[in-house]
Short mmCIF file of C-alpha atoms and ligand atoms in Angstrom, two decimals:
data_model
loop_
_atom_site.label_atom_id
_atom_site.label_comp_id
_atom_site.label_asym_id
_atom_site.label_seq_id
_atom_site.Cartn_x
_atom_site.Cartn_y
_atom_site.Cartn_z
CA UNK I 1 64.97 110.53 40.02
CA UNK I 2 65.80 106.99 38.96
CA UNK I 3 66.07 104.73 41.94
CA UNK I 4 68.94 102.32 42.22
CA UNK I 5 68.25 98.59 42.03
CA UNK I 6 69.41 96.98 45.30
CA UNK I 7 68.43 93.37 44.76
CA UNK I 8 67.45 91.66 41.53
CA UNK I 9 66.27 88.06 41.48
CA UNK I 10 66.01 86.33 38.11
CA UNK I 11 64.04 83.10 37.51
CA UNK I 12 65.14 81.47 40.69
CA UNK I 13 64.42 77.75 41.07
CA UNK I 14 64.87 75.65 44.17
CA UNK I 15 64.35 71.90 44.31
CA UNK I 16 64.61 69.87 47.52
CA UNK I 17 64.57 66.12 46.95
CA UNK I 18 61.90 65.72 44.29
CA UNK I 19 59.89 68.76 45.39
CA UNK I 20 60.02 72.07 43.57
CA UNK I 21 59.95 74.58 46.43
CA UNK I 22 60.47 77.70 44.30
CA UNK I 23 59.52 77.96 40.62
CA UNK I 24 60.84 80.70 38.39
CA UNK I 25 60.71 83.48 40.98
CA UNK I 26 61.81 86.93 39.77
CA UNK I 27 61.56 90.38 41.30
CA UNK I 28 63.39 93.66 41.71
CA UNK I 29 63.91 95.58 44.93
CA UNK I 30 64.82 99.22 44.51
CA UNK I 31 66.49 101.53 46.96
CA UNK I 32 64.25 102.76 49.79
CA UNK I 33 61.55 100.42 48.63
CA UNK I 34 59.68 98.20 51.05
CA UNK I 35 58.81 94.86 49.51
CA UNK I 36 56.29 92.74 51.35
CA UNK I 37 56.16 89.07 50.41
CA UNK I 38 52.86 87.54 51.29
CA UNK I 39 51.58 83.99 51.00
CA UNK I 40 50.10 81.17 53.00
CA UNK I 41 52.19 79.01 55.27
CA UNK I 42 54.43 76.60 53.35
CA UNK I 43 54.31 78.70 50.17
CA UNK I 44 58.11 79.04 50.17
CA UNK I 45 58.55 82.56 51.56
CA UNK I 46 61.24 81.71 54.11
CA UNK I 47 62.98 79.50 51.57
CA UNK I 48 63.06 82.39 49.09
CA UNK I 49 64.78 84.58 51.67
CA UNK I 50 67.27 81.84 52.54
CA UNK I 51 68.11 81.41 48.87
CA UNK I 52 68.66 85.15 48.50
CA UNK I 53 70.87 85.14 51.60
CA UNK I 54 72.86 82.23 50.20
CA UNK I 55 71.99 80.05 53.19
CA UNK I 56 70.40 77.58 50.77
CA UNK I 57 71.85 76.64 47.39
CA UNK I 58 69.72 77.43 44.38
CA UNK I 59 69.21 75.08 41.44
CA UNK I 60 69.05 77.75 38.78
CA UNK I 61 68.58 81.48 38.38
CA UNK I 62 70.64 84.45 39.47
CA UNK I 63 70.70 87.03 42.24
CA UNK I 64 72.24 90.49 41.88
CA UNK I 65 73.07 92.82 44.72
CA UNK I 66 73.98 96.40 43.75
CA UNK I 67 74.32 95.06 40.18
CA UNK I 68 76.88 92.43 41.23
CA UNK I 69 76.11 88.77 40.67
CA UNK I 70 76.21 86.95 43.99
CA UNK I 71 77.89 83.64 43.38
CA UNK I 72 81.36 83.48 44.84
CA UNK I 73 81.62 82.70 48.54
CA UNK I 74 83.56 85.85 49.30
CA UNK I 75 80.85 87.94 47.62
CA UNK I 76 78.24 86.16 49.67
CA UNK I 77 79.78 87.17 52.97
CA UNK I 78 80.25 90.77 51.81
CA UNK I 79 76.62 90.82 50.75
CA UNK I 80 75.47 89.27 54.02
CA UNK I 81 77.34 91.92 55.98
CA UNK I 82 75.14 94.60 54.44
CA UNK I 83 71.94 92.92 55.52
CA UNK I 84 70.11 92.85 58.82
CA UNK I 85 67.96 89.76 59.14
CA UNK I 86 65.25 89.04 61.66
CA UNK I 87 64.32 85.37 61.55
CA UNK I 88 60.89 83.81 61.86
CA UNK I 89 61.90 81.93 65.02
CA UNK I 90 63.83 84.93 66.40
CA UNK I 91 67.02 82.86 66.48
CA UNK I 92 68.32 84.58 69.60
CA UNK I 93 71.32 82.83 71.18
CA UNK I 94 70.03 81.57 74.49
CA UNK I 95 73.36 81.31 76.28
CA UNK I 96 74.14 84.98 75.69
CA UNK I 97 72.56 87.95 77.42
CA UNK I 98 70.22 90.31 75.59
CA UNK I 99 72.84 92.97 74.97
CA UNK I 100 75.40 90.39 73.84
CA UNK I 101 72.81 89.12 71.35
CA UNK I 102 72.20 92.63 70.04
CA UNK I 103 75.90 93.43 69.72
CA UNK I 104 76.86 89.91 68.62
CA UNK I 105 78.10 90.84 65.16
CA UNK I 106 80.73 93.23 66.50
CA UNK I 107 81.33 91.48 69.79
CA UNK I 108 82.51 88.25 68.16
CA UNK I 109 84.12 89.61 65.01
CA UNK I 110 86.33 92.53 65.91
CA UNK I 111 89.80 91.49 67.03
CA UNK I 112 89.66 93.74 70.08
CA UNK I 113 86.07 94.83 70.66
CA UNK I 114 85.46 97.79 72.93
CA UNK I 115 83.00 96.10 75.26
CA UNK I 116 81.93 99.34 76.96
CA UNK I 117 81.04 101.10 73.71
CA UNK I 118 79.35 98.06 72.21
CA UNK I 119 77.18 97.66 75.28
CA UNK I 120 76.25 101.33 75.15
CA UNK I 121 75.33 101.01 71.48
CA UNK I 122 73.35 97.82 72.16
CA UNK I 123 71.38 99.60 74.89
CA UNK I 124 70.65 102.48 72.48
CA UNK I 125 69.26 99.95 70.01
CA UNK I 126 67.09 98.43 72.74
CA UNK I 127 65.66 101.87 73.41
CA UNK I 128 65.02 102.40 69.72
CA UNK I 129 62.84 99.30 69.57
CA UNK I 130 60.98 100.34 72.71
CA UNK I 131 62.50 97.96 75.22
CA UNK I 132 63.40 98.87 78.81
CA UNK I 133 67.19 99.05 79.14
CA UNK I 134 67.25 97.01 82.34
CA UNK I 135 66.72 93.81 80.36
CA UNK I 136 70.19 94.13 78.82
CA UNK I 137 71.71 91.68 81.31
CA UNK I 138 68.85 89.19 81.14
CA UNK I 139 68.77 86.10 78.94
CA UNK I 140 66.37 85.82 75.98
CA UNK I 141 64.44 82.97 77.60
CA UNK I 142 63.43 85.32 80.44
CA UNK I 143 61.58 87.61 78.02
CA UNK I 144 58.08 87.43 76.53
CA UNK I 145 57.56 86.57 72.86
CA UNK I 146 56.96 90.19 71.87
CA UNK I 147 60.09 91.34 73.69
CA UNK I 148 62.17 88.61 72.06
CA UNK I 149 60.89 89.78 68.69
CA UNK I 150 62.05 93.30 69.51
CA UNK I 151 65.46 92.05 70.60
CA UNK I 152 65.70 90.28 67.24
CA UNK I 153 64.81 93.52 65.46
CA UNK I 154 67.37 95.43 67.55
CA UNK I 155 70.01 92.87 66.63
CA UNK I 156 69.22 93.11 62.91
CA UNK I 157 69.57 96.91 63.08
CA UNK I 158 72.74 96.89 65.16
CA UNK I 159 75.33 97.57 62.49
CA UNK I 160 73.18 99.88 60.35
CA UNK I 161 72.62 97.48 57.44
CA UNK I 162 71.71 98.58 53.90
CA UNK I 163 68.72 96.29 53.75
CA UNK I 164 66.51 94.96 56.52
CA UNK I 165 64.74 91.63 56.22
CA UNK I 166 61.93 90.57 58.57
CA UNK I 167 60.58 87.03 58.34
CA UNK I 168 57.05 86.89 59.79
CA UNK I 169 57.62 89.55 62.46
CA UNK I 170 54.08 89.33 63.84
CA UNK I 171 53.42 85.59 63.68
CA UNK I 172 52.68 84.09 67.07
CA UNK I 173 52.05 87.44 68.75
CA UNK I 174 48.77 88.68 70.19
CA UNK I 175 46.88 91.31 68.09
CA UNK I 176 47.95 94.24 70.28
CA UNK I 177 51.60 93.24 70.19
CA UNK I 178 51.33 92.63 66.42
CA UNK I 179 50.09 96.19 65.91
CA UNK I 180 52.95 97.53 67.99
CA UNK I 181 55.54 95.54 66.04
CA UNK I 182 54.02 96.63 62.72
CA UNK I 183 54.18 100.30 63.68
CA UNK I 184 57.72 99.80 65.01
CA UNK I 185 58.83 98.36 61.66
CA UNK I 186 57.01 101.17 59.86
CA UNK I 187 58.84 103.71 62.01
CA UNK I 188 62.24 102.11 61.48
CA UNK I 189 61.81 102.00 57.72
CA UNK I 190 60.44 105.52 57.36
CA UNK I 191 62.87 107.15 59.79
CA UNK I 192 66.02 105.67 58.33
CA UNK I 193 64.77 105.44 54.72
CA UNK I 194 65.83 101.81 54.68
CA UNK I 195 65.32 99.33 51.94
CA UNK I 196 63.44 96.38 53.42
CA UNK I 197 61.79 93.06 52.75
CA UNK I 198 59.09 91.81 55.09
CA UNK I 199 57.51 88.38 54.91
CA UNK I 200 54.07 87.88 56.30
CA UNK I 201 50.70 86.24 55.85
CA UNK I 202 49.09 89.32 57.40
CA UNK I 203 47.51 91.37 54.59
CA UNK I 204 46.97 94.39 56.85
CA UNK I 205 50.67 94.57 57.52
CA UNK I 206 51.29 94.37 53.78
CA UNK I 207 48.79 97.11 52.87
CA UNK I 208 50.03 99.34 55.66
CA UNK I 209 53.79 98.98 55.15
CA UNK I 210 54.51 97.96 51.59
CA UNK I 211 55.54 100.00 48.62
CA UNK I 212 55.31 96.77 46.62
CA UNK I 213 53.62 93.45 47.33
CA UNK I 214 54.44 90.03 45.96
CA UNK I 215 52.00 87.19 46.51
CA UNK I 216 53.65 83.78 46.51
CA UNK I 217 51.70 80.58 46.24
CA UNK I 218 53.12 77.11 45.96
CA UNK I 219 56.58 78.47 45.17
CA UNK I 220 55.41 80.71 42.32
CA UNK I 221 54.84 84.46 42.10
CA UNK I 222 51.06 84.57 41.82
CA UNK I 223 50.62 88.34 41.78
CA UNK I 224 52.66 91.48 42.31
CA UNK I 225 51.89 95.19 42.50
CA UNK I 226 51.40 98.14 44.82
CA UNK I 227 49.00 98.14 47.80
CA UNK I 228 46.60 100.33 45.77
CA UNK I 229 46.60 97.86 42.90
CA UNK I 230 46.07 95.07 45.42
CA UNK I 231 42.85 96.67 46.67
CA UNK I 232 41.47 96.79 43.11
CA UNK I 233 42.84 93.46 41.92
CA UNK I 234 40.55 90.66 40.79
CA UNK I 235 43.11 87.95 41.57
CA UNK I 236 41.21 85.20 43.39
CA UNK I 237 43.88 84.25 45.89
CA UNK I 238 44.67 87.87 46.69
CA UNK I 239 41.00 88.45 47.35
CA UNK I 240 40.91 85.55 49.76
CA UNK I 241 43.71 87.26 51.66
CA UNK I 242 41.98 90.64 51.47
CA UNK I 243 38.60 89.40 52.65
CA UNK I 244 39.98 87.11 55.33
CA UNK U 1 63.06 39.50 38.50
CA UNK U 2 63.86 38.92 42.15
CA UNK U 3 67.59 39.03 41.48
CA UNK U 4 67.25 42.38 39.75
CA UNK U 5 65.37 43.70 42.77
CA UNK U 6 68.10 42.63 45.17
CA UNK U 7 70.86 43.99 42.96
CA UNK U 8 68.98 47.29 42.83
CA UNK U 9 68.62 47.28 46.61
CA UNK U 10 72.32 46.65 47.14
CA UNK U 11 73.17 49.30 44.58
CA UNK U 12 70.91 51.87 46.20
CA UNK U 13 72.21 51.16 49.68
CA UNK U 14 75.75 51.45 48.37
CA UNK U 15 74.95 54.79 46.71
CA UNK U 16 73.36 56.14 49.89
CA UNK U 17 76.44 54.98 51.81
CA UNK U 18 78.75 56.71 49.31
CA UNK U 19 76.71 59.93 49.56
CA UNK U 20 76.99 59.84 53.36
CA UNK U 21 80.73 59.24 53.15
CA UNK U 22 80.95 62.15 50.73
CA UNK U 23 78.96 64.50 52.98
CA UNK U 24 81.00 63.45 55.99
CA UNK U 25 84.36 63.88 54.25
CA UNK U 26 83.28 67.30 53.11
CA UNK U 27 82.33 68.16 56.70
CA UNK U 28 85.68 66.95 58.01
CA UNK U 29 87.49 68.99 55.39
CA UNK U 30 85.42 72.08 56.29
CA UNK U 31 86.37 71.72 59.97
CA UNK U 32 90.06 71.41 59.12
CA UNK U 33 90.16 74.34 56.73
CA UNK U 34 88.10 76.53 59.03
CA UNK U 35 90.29 75.60 62.01
CA UNK U 36 93.35 76.73 60.04
CA UNK U 37 91.70 79.87 58.69
CA UNK U 38 90.47 81.02 62.11
CA UNK U 39 89.44 82.95 64.07
CA UNK U 40 89.89 80.79 67.15
CA UNK U 41 87.31 81.57 69.84
CA UNK U 42 89.39 80.99 72.97
CA UNK U 43 86.64 81.88 75.42
CA UNK U 44 84.19 79.45 73.83
CA UNK U 45 86.89 76.78 73.80
CA UNK U 46 87.65 77.20 77.53
CA UNK U 47 83.95 77.22 78.30
CA UNK U 48 83.54 73.95 76.37
CA UNK U 49 86.57 72.49 78.15
CA UNK U 50 84.71 72.98 81.43
CA UNK U 51 81.39 71.67 80.05
CA UNK U 52 82.90 68.68 78.29
CA UNK U 53 85.94 67.80 80.36
CA UNK U 54 85.63 69.07 83.89
CA UNK U 55 81.95 68.32 84.38
CA UNK U 56 82.48 64.74 83.16
CA UNK U 57 84.96 64.03 85.97
CA UNK U 58 82.41 62.65 88.48
CA UNK U 59 80.81 60.13 86.14
CA UNK U 60 84.13 59.07 84.61
CA UNK U 61 85.76 58.83 88.05
CA UNK U 62 83.00 56.71 89.59
CA UNK U 63 82.98 54.38 86.61
CA UNK U 64 86.72 53.92 86.90
CA UNK U 65 86.68 53.15 90.64
CA UNK U 66 83.93 50.55 90.33
CA UNK U 67 85.45 48.95 87.25
CA UNK U 68 88.89 48.74 88.90
CA UNK U 69 87.33 47.17 91.98
CA UNK U 70 85.38 44.57 89.99
CA UNK U 71 88.41 43.85 87.82
CA UNK U 72 90.53 43.09 90.91
CA UNK U 73 87.98 40.54 92.13
CA UNK U 74 87.70 38.85 88.72
CA UNK U 75 91.43 38.62 88.20
CA UNK U 76 91.83 37.26 91.70
CA UNK U 77 89.37 34.41 91.10
CA UNK U 78 90.96 33.72 87.71
CA UNK U 79 94.49 33.89 89.08
CA UNK U 80 93.62 31.56 91.96
CA UNK U 81 93.10 28.72 89.48
CA UNK U 82 96.84 28.54 88.83
CA UNK U 83 98.05 29.94 92.12
CA UNK U 84 98.85 33.33 90.67
CA UNK U 85 96.80 35.60 92.93
CA UNK U 86 99.79 37.93 93.15
CA UNK U 87 99.28 39.12 89.56
CA UNK U 88 96.19 41.08 90.61
CA UNK U 89 97.88 44.50 91.09
CA UNK U 90 99.82 44.46 87.82
CA UNK U 91 97.06 43.01 85.66
CA UNK U 92 94.55 45.49 87.03
CA UNK U 93 96.91 48.37 86.24
CA UNK U 94 97.78 47.10 82.76
CA UNK U 95 94.17 46.27 81.93
CA UNK U 96 92.93 49.66 83.03
CA UNK U 97 95.64 51.74 81.39
CA UNK U 98 95.79 49.91 78.08
CA UNK U 99 92.14 49.11 77.56
CA UNK U 100 89.42 49.80 80.08
CA UNK U 101 90.37 53.36 81.00
CA UNK U 102 90.28 54.76 77.46
CA UNK U 103 87.40 52.60 76.21
CA UNK U 104 85.09 53.28 79.15
CA UNK U 105 85.93 56.96 78.97
CA UNK U 106 85.21 56.93 75.25
CA UNK U 107 81.85 55.20 75.69
CA UNK U 108 80.73 57.36 78.58
CA UNK U 109 81.72 60.50 76.74
CA UNK U 110 79.94 59.27 73.61
CA UNK U 111 76.81 59.05 75.73
CA UNK U 112 77.25 62.23 77.69
CA UNK U 113 78.98 64.58 75.29
CA UNK U 114 78.21 63.52 71.71
CA UNK U 115 74.53 63.61 72.66
CA UNK U 116 74.64 67.03 74.29
CA UNK U 117 76.70 68.58 71.49
CA UNK U 118 74.37 67.16 68.87
CA UNK U 119 71.21 68.22 70.71
CA UNK U 120 72.51 71.73 71.35
CA UNK U 121 73.67 72.38 67.79
CA UNK U 122 70.62 70.58 66.38
CA UNK U 123 68.30 72.86 68.34
CA UNK U 124 70.25 75.85 67.07
CA UNK U 125 69.79 74.51 63.54
CA UNK U 126 66.03 74.09 63.73
CA UNK U 127 65.52 77.47 65.43
CA UNK U 128 67.51 79.23 62.66
CA UNK U 129 70.34 80.19 65.04
CA UNK U 130 72.89 78.67 62.65
CA UNK U 131 71.48 80.81 59.81
CA UNK U 132 71.60 83.81 62.14
CA UNK U 133 75.30 83.18 62.81
CA UNK U 134 76.03 83.42 59.09
CA UNK U 135 74.12 86.68 58.80
CA UNK U 136 76.06 88.03 61.80
CA UNK U 137 79.33 87.41 59.98
CA UNK U 138 80.23 84.47 62.22
CA UNK U 139 81.18 81.13 60.75
CA UNK U 140 79.44 78.33 62.68
CA UNK U 141 82.39 76.02 62.05
CA UNK U 142 84.74 78.44 63.81
CA UNK U 143 82.27 79.45 66.46
CA UNK U 144 80.62 76.13 67.34
CA UNK U 145 82.41 73.17 65.80
CA UNK U 146 86.13 73.88 66.21
CA UNK U 147 86.00 74.81 69.94
CA UNK U 148 83.96 71.70 70.75
CA UNK U 149 86.12 69.31 68.73
CA UNK U 150 89.29 70.78 70.28
CA UNK U 151 87.81 70.55 73.77
CA UNK U 152 86.95 66.88 73.17
CA UNK U 153 90.43 66.10 71.84
CA UNK U 154 92.02 67.64 74.93
CA UNK U 155 89.49 66.36 77.47
CA UNK U 156 89.51 62.69 76.56
CA UNK U 157 93.20 61.97 77.36
CA UNK U 158 92.99 64.00 80.57
CA UNK U 159 89.88 62.12 81.65
CA UNK U 160 91.50 58.84 80.67
CA UNK U 161 94.53 59.62 82.81
CA UNK U 162 92.19 60.37 85.71
CA UNK U 163 90.31 57.14 85.20
CA UNK U 164 93.61 55.19 85.00
CA UNK U 165 94.55 56.49 88.42
CA UNK U 166 91.11 56.03 89.94
CA UNK U 167 90.70 52.57 88.36
CA UNK U 168 93.96 51.40 89.94
CA UNK U 169 92.77 52.98 93.17
CA UNK U 170 89.49 51.02 92.99
CA UNK U 171 91.48 47.81 92.53
CA UNK U 172 93.70 48.81 95.43
CA UNK U 173 90.71 49.34 97.75
CA UNK U 174 89.32 45.88 97.04
CA UNK U 175 92.81 44.40 97.07
CA UNK U 176 93.64 45.56 100.56
CA UNK U 177 90.16 45.04 102.04
CA UNK U 178 88.43 41.98 100.57
CA UNK U 179 91.50 40.29 99.13
CA UNK U 180 93.75 41.09 102.09
CA UNK U 181 96.79 42.25 100.13
CA UNK U 182 99.47 44.17 101.96
CA UNK U 183 98.96 47.81 100.89
CA UNK U 184 102.64 48.49 100.29
CA UNK U 185 103.10 45.30 98.31
CA UNK U 186 100.02 46.04 96.25
CA UNK U 187 101.33 49.44 95.23
CA UNK U 188 104.86 48.15 94.58
CA UNK U 189 103.49 45.42 92.33
CA UNK U 190 101.31 47.91 90.51
CA UNK U 191 104.28 50.06 89.57
CA UNK U 192 106.76 47.24 89.03
CA UNK U 193 105.29 45.76 85.85
CA UNK U 194 103.51 48.79 84.49
CA UNK U 195 105.37 50.39 81.57
CA UNK U 196 105.09 53.96 80.41
CA UNK U 197 104.03 52.61 77.00
CA UNK U 198 100.93 51.06 78.59
CA UNK U 199 99.77 54.44 79.77
CA UNK U 200 100.81 56.31 76.64
CA UNK U 201 99.09 53.87 74.28
CA UNK U 202 95.86 54.39 76.21
CA UNK U 203 96.19 58.15 76.00
CA UNK U 204 96.85 58.00 72.25
CA UNK U 205 93.64 56.03 71.87
CA UNK U 206 91.83 58.64 73.94
CA UNK U 207 92.93 61.45 71.63
CA UNK U 208 91.32 59.65 68.68
CA UNK U 209 88.18 58.92 70.70
CA UNK U 210 87.94 62.64 71.50
CA UNK U 211 88.22 63.48 67.82
CA UNK U 212 85.51 60.93 66.95
CA UNK U 213 83.10 62.15 69.63
CA UNK U 214 83.59 65.84 68.81
CA UNK U 215 83.30 65.41 65.06
CA UNK U 216 80.32 63.05 65.12
CA UNK U 217 78.48 65.12 67.72
CA UNK U 218 78.82 68.33 65.74
CA UNK U 219 78.19 66.57 62.41
CA UNK U 220 74.85 65.14 63.50
CA UNK U 221 73.89 68.41 65.15
CA UNK U 222 74.49 70.47 62.03
CA UNK U 223 72.71 67.91 59.84
CA UNK U 224 69.55 67.99 61.92
CA UNK U 225 66.40 68.21 59.84
CA UNK U 226 63.28 70.14 60.77
CA UNK U 227 61.58 70.06 64.15
CA UNK U 228 61.99 68.61 67.63
CA UNK U 229 61.76 65.10 66.18
CA UNK U 230 64.75 65.92 64.01
CA UNK U 231 66.76 66.89 67.08
CA UNK U 232 65.84 63.60 68.78
CA UNK U 233 66.80 61.60 65.73
CA UNK U 234 70.14 63.28 65.24
CA UNK U 235 70.96 62.90 68.95
CA UNK U 236 70.36 59.16 68.75
CA UNK U 237 72.52 58.91 65.64
CA UNK U 238 75.28 60.89 67.32
CA UNK U 239 75.38 58.54 70.33
CA UNK U 240 75.05 55.33 68.33
CA UNK U 241 77.61 56.24 65.68
CA UNK U 242 80.15 57.67 68.09
CA UNK U 243 79.90 54.62 70.40
CA UNK U 244 80.34 52.20 67.51
CA UNK U 245 83.16 54.29 66.03
CA UNK U 246 84.95 54.45 69.39
CA UNK U 247 84.86 50.65 69.67
CA UNK U 248 85.93 50.11 66.06
CA UNK U 249 88.72 52.68 66.37
CA UNK U 250 89.77 51.00 69.61
CA UNK U 251 90.33 47.73 67.83
CA UNK U 252 92.20 49.34 64.94
CA UNK U 253 94.40 51.38 67.29
CA UNK U 254 95.07 48.37 69.51
CA UNK U 255 96.33 46.49 66.44
CA UNK U 256 98.44 49.46 65.45
CA UNK U 257 99.92 50.01 68.91
CA UNK U 258 100.29 46.30 69.67
CA UNK U 259 103.82 45.14 70.43
CA UNK U 260 104.68 41.50 70.79
N1 LIG A 1 64.85 71.58 55.07
C1 LIG A 1 63.74 71.28 54.36
N2 LIG A 1 63.59 70.05 53.85
C2 LIG A 1 62.51 69.72 53.14
N3 LIG A 1 61.52 70.57 52.85
C3 LIG A 1 61.59 71.82 53.31
C4 LIG A 1 62.72 72.25 54.11
N4 LIG A 1 62.53 73.54 54.43
C5 LIG A 1 61.35 73.89 53.86
N5 LIG A 1 60.79 72.86 53.21
C6 LIG A 1 59.53 72.89 52.47
O1 LIG A 1 59.55 74.02 51.65
C7 LIG A 1 58.26 74.60 51.58
C8 LIG A 1 58.35 76.07 51.87
O2 LIG A 1 58.75 76.27 53.21
P1 LIG A 1 58.90 77.72 53.81
O3 LIG A 1 59.72 78.53 52.90
O4 LIG A 1 59.37 77.56 55.21
O5 LIG A 1 57.38 78.22 53.83
P2 LIG A 1 56.79 79.59 54.36
O6 LIG A 1 56.21 80.24 53.16
O7 LIG A 1 55.76 79.23 55.36
O8 LIG A 1 57.92 80.37 54.97
C9 LIG A 1 57.40 73.85 52.57
O9 LIG A 1 56.55 73.00 51.83
C10 LIG A 1 58.34 73.05 53.39
O10 LIG A 1 57.79 71.81 53.72
MG1 LIG A 2 58.31 80.96 56.86
#
């Protein structure tokens, strides 16, 4: 079976001021594939995601989603609606309760939202990410870092997106919590056969979850391949990651 | 050589200025077009009306009372020099309604509201909440900017009206206590020479001050660069630029509304 291409990025360049943040980045993400982007801090991983999402303008290159070139503003919003994004800094809205955060997309966009149903759905999502349902009425600031991360994941899954994107889901968490989040993401992706992109500097996460790995360094794609190829690779930088 | 250097410096500064003007005009246009396109978040707007307008009442009210009281004393000692102590009630009322009410309101709100709007939106920017809004199909201009700007535009004239009344009241208190005016006479004199145009012109000014404070607060918030330091910097800029703009706009509007 030939898998469908979901996202195609062609020689993307991003310059901020006089600094080249991304240089000639290209990759393909196929349906039900899990791409893990790995690289040290400041390599440009988050920026790459923001360029793909259209939150940052790109200087040159092209991005295709389902074979459509994403350029027009209207396309961008349509494209964004099919994605569930979990940001590096969680980006939970602190003046809204946990369930309002999770259901935000429908709560503030439908002309007459059915509050009762949305809350029920939000609570289901909280259960799916392993959170107790009694936190639904609490505010994000009352939760621990790991719980906030889960709320962010629940929010990104809320409207059953085509593609899930996780930016550094385990950064800043203790090792036990990291393991739990990694297996949660693994479960979500395997259960729902989702296409996903995860950013990390945690090689174990990459080897465990990825169907394809891209190593980014200094804004350039330094290496790409499967986890198996990664284990055998002689690439110096990749080996630094592998051997800690 | 030196001359070339200075010409370059002037040129560069001018270019930076033009870029800023360009970015700002673009921002203003985005607010307008997004306000027309909708959706309008009524709940957020009402919430902001409370945060921005209602909760500013104490500070605005106290300022007005004290200013009115001080103004009465000053005008009394000035008026005494040509035996015109009796002008105190009317001059206090005219001075407050035409000038001090709106300007003090504008400056206090620049400090209290432009700063809090900028800090709140700036924090949302650096913690990726603005990006998150886009990915949740919510336009930050509709959701954050428009309700705040509208709340400012509505709050400022209402607060100014309050401070007009309380300012006159402050003058009245000093007038009947320290200056030993007859209370009835004081009030009659206040109303006698005060024209509706005095009050209206002050309220028109206030509408523009509200626009300035709302737009500059949100503008600096959304243009916050990375980190907590960025939030601090943009908050300072929001307060400084909205205060200066309120005073500059006050002069321009006074010229425009001036009748001989
Ligand atoms: N708004 C910005 N202005 C200037 N430089 C930025 C901005 N955002 C990111 N950068 C720079 O871009 C580079 C890549 O950042 P980022 O994508 O956040 O890295 P990471 O791989 O850790 O996610 C960094 O060197 C960072 O300093
Ligand atoms: Mg990052």
